[in-house]
Short mmCIF file of C-alpha atoms in Angstrom, two decimals:
data_model
loop_
_atom_site.label_atom_id
_atom_site.label_comp_id
_atom_site.label_asym_id
_atom_site.label_seq_id
_atom_site.Cartn_x
_atom_site.Cartn_y
_atom_site.Cartn_z
CA MET A 27 64.73 65.25 -120.46
CA ILE A 28 67.95 64.95 -118.44
CA ASP A 29 71.30 63.99 -119.96
CA VAL A 30 74.08 62.72 -117.70
CA PHE A 31 77.76 62.33 -118.64
CA SER A 32 80.57 61.20 -116.34
CA TYR A 33 84.35 61.58 -116.65
CA LEU A 34 87.48 60.55 -114.81
CA HIS A 35 90.69 62.58 -115.08
CA ILE A 36 93.69 60.68 -113.66
CA LYS A 37 96.92 62.57 -113.13
CA LYS A 38 99.71 61.50 -115.47
CA GLN A 39 102.23 60.63 -112.77
CA LYS A 40 99.79 58.17 -111.20
CA LEU A 41 99.24 56.51 -114.57
CA LYS A 42 102.99 56.13 -115.07
CA GLN A 43 103.43 54.59 -111.62
CA LYS A 44 100.31 52.38 -112.08
CA LEU A 45 98.89 53.58 -108.78
CA PRO A 46 95.19 53.04 -108.00
CA CYS A 47 92.82 55.91 -108.70
CA GLU A 48 91.22 57.18 -105.49
CA ASP A 49 88.22 58.78 -107.23
CA TYR A 50 84.97 57.00 -108.01
CA SER A 51 81.56 58.00 -109.35
CA MET A 52 78.20 56.44 -110.20
CA THR A 53 74.98 57.64 -111.81
CA TYR A 54 71.42 56.32 -111.92
CA GLN A 55 68.16 57.40 -113.53
CA ASP A 56 64.57 56.19 -113.35
CA ASP A 57 61.14 57.73 -113.95
CA ILE A 58 61.17 59.92 -110.83
CA LYS A 59 64.80 60.76 -110.08
CA THR A 60 68.33 61.21 -111.31
CA ILE A 61 71.19 60.36 -108.92
CA ALA A 62 74.82 61.43 -109.31
CA ILE A 63 77.44 60.29 -106.79
CA ILE A 64 81.10 61.27 -106.47
CA SER A 65 83.70 60.21 -103.92
CA ASP A 66 87.35 61.20 -103.56
CA GLY A 67 89.63 58.93 -101.55
CA HIS A 68 92.15 60.79 -99.42
CA GLY A 69 95.74 60.97 -100.63
CA ASP A 70 97.10 60.78 -97.07
CA ARG A 71 99.54 57.86 -96.67
CA ARG A 72 97.52 56.65 -93.71
CA CYS A 73 94.52 56.17 -96.05
CA PHE A 74 96.16 53.40 -98.05
CA ARG A 75 92.81 51.77 -98.89
CA ALA A 76 91.16 55.03 -99.96
CA SER A 77 90.53 53.68 -103.46
CA TYR A 78 88.25 51.09 -101.86
CA GLY A 79 86.75 53.66 -99.53
CA SER A 80 85.59 55.88 -102.39
CA LYS A 81 84.11 52.92 -104.25
CA PHE A 82 82.25 51.73 -101.13
CA ALA A 83 80.94 55.26 -100.59
CA CYS A 84 79.32 55.31 -104.02
CA TYR A 85 77.96 51.79 -103.62
CA ALA A 86 76.46 52.68 -100.23
CA ALA A 87 74.80 55.83 -101.51
CA LEU A 88 73.24 54.15 -104.53
CA GLU A 89 72.10 51.13 -102.52
CA ILE A 90 70.26 53.35 -100.04
CA LEU A 91 68.84 55.90 -102.49
CA LYS A 92 67.92 53.78 -105.51
CA PRO A 93 64.63 52.40 -104.07
CA ILE A 94 63.61 55.66 -102.37
CA THR A 95 60.56 57.60 -103.54
CA ASP A 96 60.22 59.91 -100.51
CA PHE A 97 62.74 62.73 -100.82
CA SER A 98 60.83 65.09 -98.53
CA ASP A 99 63.00 67.41 -96.44
CA ASN A 100 62.12 65.53 -93.25
CA ASN A 101 63.52 62.29 -94.68
CA LEU A 102 66.88 63.60 -95.93
CA ARG A 103 68.77 63.51 -92.62
CA LYS A 104 67.68 59.91 -92.04
CA LEU A 105 68.79 58.89 -95.54
CA SER A 106 72.18 60.56 -95.17
CA SER A 107 72.79 58.74 -91.86
CA GLN A 108 71.85 55.42 -93.45
CA ILE A 109 74.38 56.01 -96.24
CA ILE A 110 77.19 56.66 -93.74
CA GLU A 111 76.28 53.54 -91.75
CA ARG A 112 76.17 51.45 -94.91
CA TRP A 113 79.64 52.71 -95.89
CA ARG A 114 80.98 51.69 -92.48
CA HIS A 115 79.45 48.24 -92.88
CA LEU A 116 81.09 47.76 -96.30
CA VAL A 117 84.45 48.87 -94.90
CA LYS A 118 84.19 46.40 -92.00
CA GLU A 119 83.26 43.59 -94.37
CA HIS A 120 86.30 44.35 -96.50
CA TYR A 121 88.67 44.66 -93.55
CA HIS A 122 87.36 41.50 -91.85
CA ASP A 123 87.53 43.12 -88.42
CA HIS A 124 84.31 44.28 -86.79
CA HIS A 125 85.98 45.42 -83.56
CA ASN A 126 88.54 47.95 -84.78
CA ASN A 127 86.95 51.40 -85.05
CA SER A 128 90.20 52.97 -86.29
CA ILE A 129 89.95 51.15 -89.62
CA TYR A 130 87.77 53.88 -91.14
CA LEU A 131 90.77 56.20 -91.56
CA ILE A 132 92.45 53.63 -93.80
CA TYR A 133 89.48 53.88 -96.19
CA GLY A 134 89.02 57.64 -95.77
CA ALA A 135 87.08 59.42 -98.50
CA THR A 136 84.72 62.27 -99.23
CA LEU A 137 81.20 61.74 -100.54
CA SER A 138 78.87 64.02 -102.49
CA ILE A 139 75.44 63.09 -103.84
CA ILE A 140 72.97 64.89 -106.09
CA VAL A 141 69.36 63.78 -106.37
CA LEU A 142 67.14 65.49 -108.94
CA THR A 143 63.39 64.99 -108.60
CA ASN A 144 60.70 66.63 -110.71
CA ASN A 145 60.66 69.78 -108.56
CA LYS A 146 63.94 70.15 -106.65
CA MET A 147 67.61 69.38 -106.43
CA ILE A 148 69.04 67.75 -103.30
CA LEU A 149 72.74 67.79 -102.49
CA MET A 150 74.27 65.75 -99.65
CA ASN A 151 77.94 66.44 -99.03
CA ILE A 152 80.96 65.44 -96.96
CA GLY A 153 84.21 67.04 -98.06
CA ASP A 154 85.54 69.52 -100.60
CA SER A 155 83.67 68.63 -103.79
CA LYS A 156 82.34 71.30 -106.14
CA CYS A 157 78.78 71.64 -107.39
CA MET A 158 78.51 74.41 -109.98
CA THR A 159 75.02 75.19 -111.27
CA LEU A 160 73.69 77.33 -114.10
CA PHE A 161 70.06 78.47 -114.28
CA GLU A 162 67.85 79.56 -117.19
CA ASN A 163 68.65 83.24 -116.63
CA ASP A 164 72.40 82.37 -116.72
CA GLN A 165 72.63 82.88 -112.97
CA PHE A 166 75.65 80.92 -111.72
CA VAL A 167 75.67 79.43 -108.21
CA SER A 168 78.35 77.32 -106.54
CA ILE A 169 76.26 75.28 -104.11
CA ILE A 170 78.69 73.67 -101.65
CA LYS A 171 79.92 76.04 -98.95
CA ASN A 172 83.30 74.74 -97.80
CA LYS A 173 83.89 76.42 -94.45
CA SER A 174 87.06 74.55 -93.47
CA ILE A 175 90.49 74.31 -95.08
CA ASN A 176 90.63 70.63 -94.11
CA PRO A 177 87.90 68.65 -95.89
CA LYS A 178 85.61 66.54 -93.76
CA SER A 179 85.77 62.79 -94.21
CA LEU A 180 83.52 59.75 -94.00
CA SER A 181 86.13 58.38 -91.59
CA ASP A 182 85.32 61.02 -88.96
CA PRO A 183 83.49 59.21 -86.13
CA LYS A 184 80.80 61.89 -85.67
CA ILE A 185 80.45 62.96 -89.28
CA LYS A 186 77.16 64.26 -90.63
CA MET A 187 76.39 65.26 -94.19
CA ASP A 188 75.71 68.86 -95.12
CA ILE A 189 72.35 68.90 -96.89
CA TYR A 190 71.34 71.52 -99.44
CA VAL A 191 67.94 71.81 -101.12
CA VAL A 192 67.50 73.88 -104.29
CA ARG A 193 63.77 74.43 -104.73
CA GLN A 194 63.84 74.92 -108.49
CA LEU A 195 65.97 73.05 -110.94
CA PRO A 196 69.07 74.36 -112.71
CA LYS A 197 69.53 73.75 -116.42
CA ALA A 198 73.16 72.65 -116.04
CA ILE A 199 75.17 71.09 -113.23
CA MET A 200 78.91 70.48 -113.15
CA PHE A 201 79.71 68.17 -110.23
CA THR A 202 83.37 67.44 -109.40
CA SER A 203 85.25 65.52 -106.72
CA ASP A 204 88.13 67.98 -106.49
CA GLY A 205 87.08 71.36 -105.17
CA GLY A 206 90.43 72.73 -104.05
CA GLY A 207 91.52 75.24 -106.65
CA SER A 208 90.97 72.99 -109.64
CA PHE A 209 89.22 75.60 -111.74
CA GLU A 210 90.49 79.14 -112.18
CA ASP A 211 87.16 80.38 -113.51
CA GLU A 212 84.24 78.14 -112.54
CA ARG A 213 81.61 80.11 -114.42
CA GLU A 214 83.67 80.10 -117.62
CA PHE A 215 84.20 76.36 -117.26
CA VAL A 216 80.46 75.64 -116.95
CA LYS A 217 79.57 78.00 -119.81
CA LYS A 218 82.14 76.38 -122.10
CA ALA A 219 80.75 72.96 -121.20
CA GLU A 220 77.23 74.15 -121.98
CA ASN A 221 78.35 75.49 -125.36
CA LEU A 222 79.97 72.15 -126.19
CA TYR A 223 76.79 70.34 -125.21
CA LEU A 224 74.46 72.57 -127.22
CA THR A 225 76.75 72.53 -130.27
CA ASN A 226 77.00 68.76 -130.58
CA ARG A 227 75.48 66.44 -128.00
CA ILE A 228 76.66 63.35 -129.92
CA LYS A 229 80.34 64.33 -129.63
CA PHE A 230 79.93 66.04 -126.27
CA HIS A 231 81.60 63.30 -124.21
CA ASN A 232 84.81 63.31 -126.26
CA ASN A 233 84.87 67.11 -126.54
CA MET A 234 84.50 67.45 -122.77
CA LEU A 235 87.58 65.33 -122.13
CA GLY A 236 89.73 68.07 -123.66
CA LEU A 237 87.99 70.73 -121.58
CA VAL A 238 88.52 68.73 -118.39
CA ASP A 239 92.23 68.32 -119.18
CA TYR A 240 92.55 72.06 -119.82
CA PHE A 241 90.76 73.28 -116.69
CA SER A 242 91.48 70.64 -114.08
CA SER A 243 94.36 70.39 -111.63
CA ASP A 244 97.08 67.75 -111.47
CA ASP A 245 94.96 65.75 -109.03
CA ASP A 246 92.57 62.95 -109.96
CA VAL A 247 89.14 64.39 -110.70
CA SER A 248 85.81 62.62 -111.07
CA MET A 249 83.29 64.78 -112.86
CA ILE A 250 79.59 64.44 -113.70
CA TRP A 251 77.82 66.79 -116.13
CA ILE A 252 74.01 67.01 -115.93
CA TYR A 253 71.90 69.00 -118.36
CA ARG A 254 68.14 69.58 -118.37
CA ARG A 255 66.37 70.62 -121.55
CA SER A 256 64.29 73.02 -119.42
CA GLY A 257 64.99 74.61 -116.04
CA GLY A 258 64.06 77.27 -113.53
CA GLU A 259 65.16 79.96 -111.14
CA ASN A 260 67.14 79.37 -107.97
CA SER A 261 66.23 79.10 -104.32
CA GLU A 262 68.52 77.48 -101.80
CA ASP A 263 68.35 76.09 -98.23
CA GLN A 264 70.84 74.24 -96.06
CA SER A 265 70.10 72.00 -93.10
#
């Protein structure tokens, strides 16, 4: 049994100014997989359609992954490339100009995707998102390895997704669009979320909103919480 909850934290100044939120997220579940998708549009002034870019990123990912049953390691690179190409197609459709390759910057966004199957967790990532996982033995692992100060973007012409495969499933996953210093203590944040979940699953969504406000930065943050009723130990690869 897998429970999935999603949240959106919009910074107060943006609400006052009625500016568009640049974060977007989507989730999907069927009999063989759970999909969680987060995208963060860039705040750069040049990326003035980033709110559309993040939405298109989530749409593209779900459109490609929803019908898929083969999540073997050999198929992941192909799937990630198809998602990027689908995002570019949606951007071109929206811009109404198929000959201007510089338009992608206008829609610039990150994209992070989790797919849970019955025996592994797959993470595809572009950018500075956070994926914080907790295993049955209370081992805490932050999956995404951000090696650059400047986050990578879907708008980069030669972009490829980082792909991580966790061979056994965590019991809890906290997945957030904003990875840059949003959480002073990531482990404490995930443990507090788990305690809220185990104490009262019915009121968990509302209780989590307060926790998100307390821990998160002043930036917009999309957040997805995933909890499995049973889990396993951790093993991790990156391709």
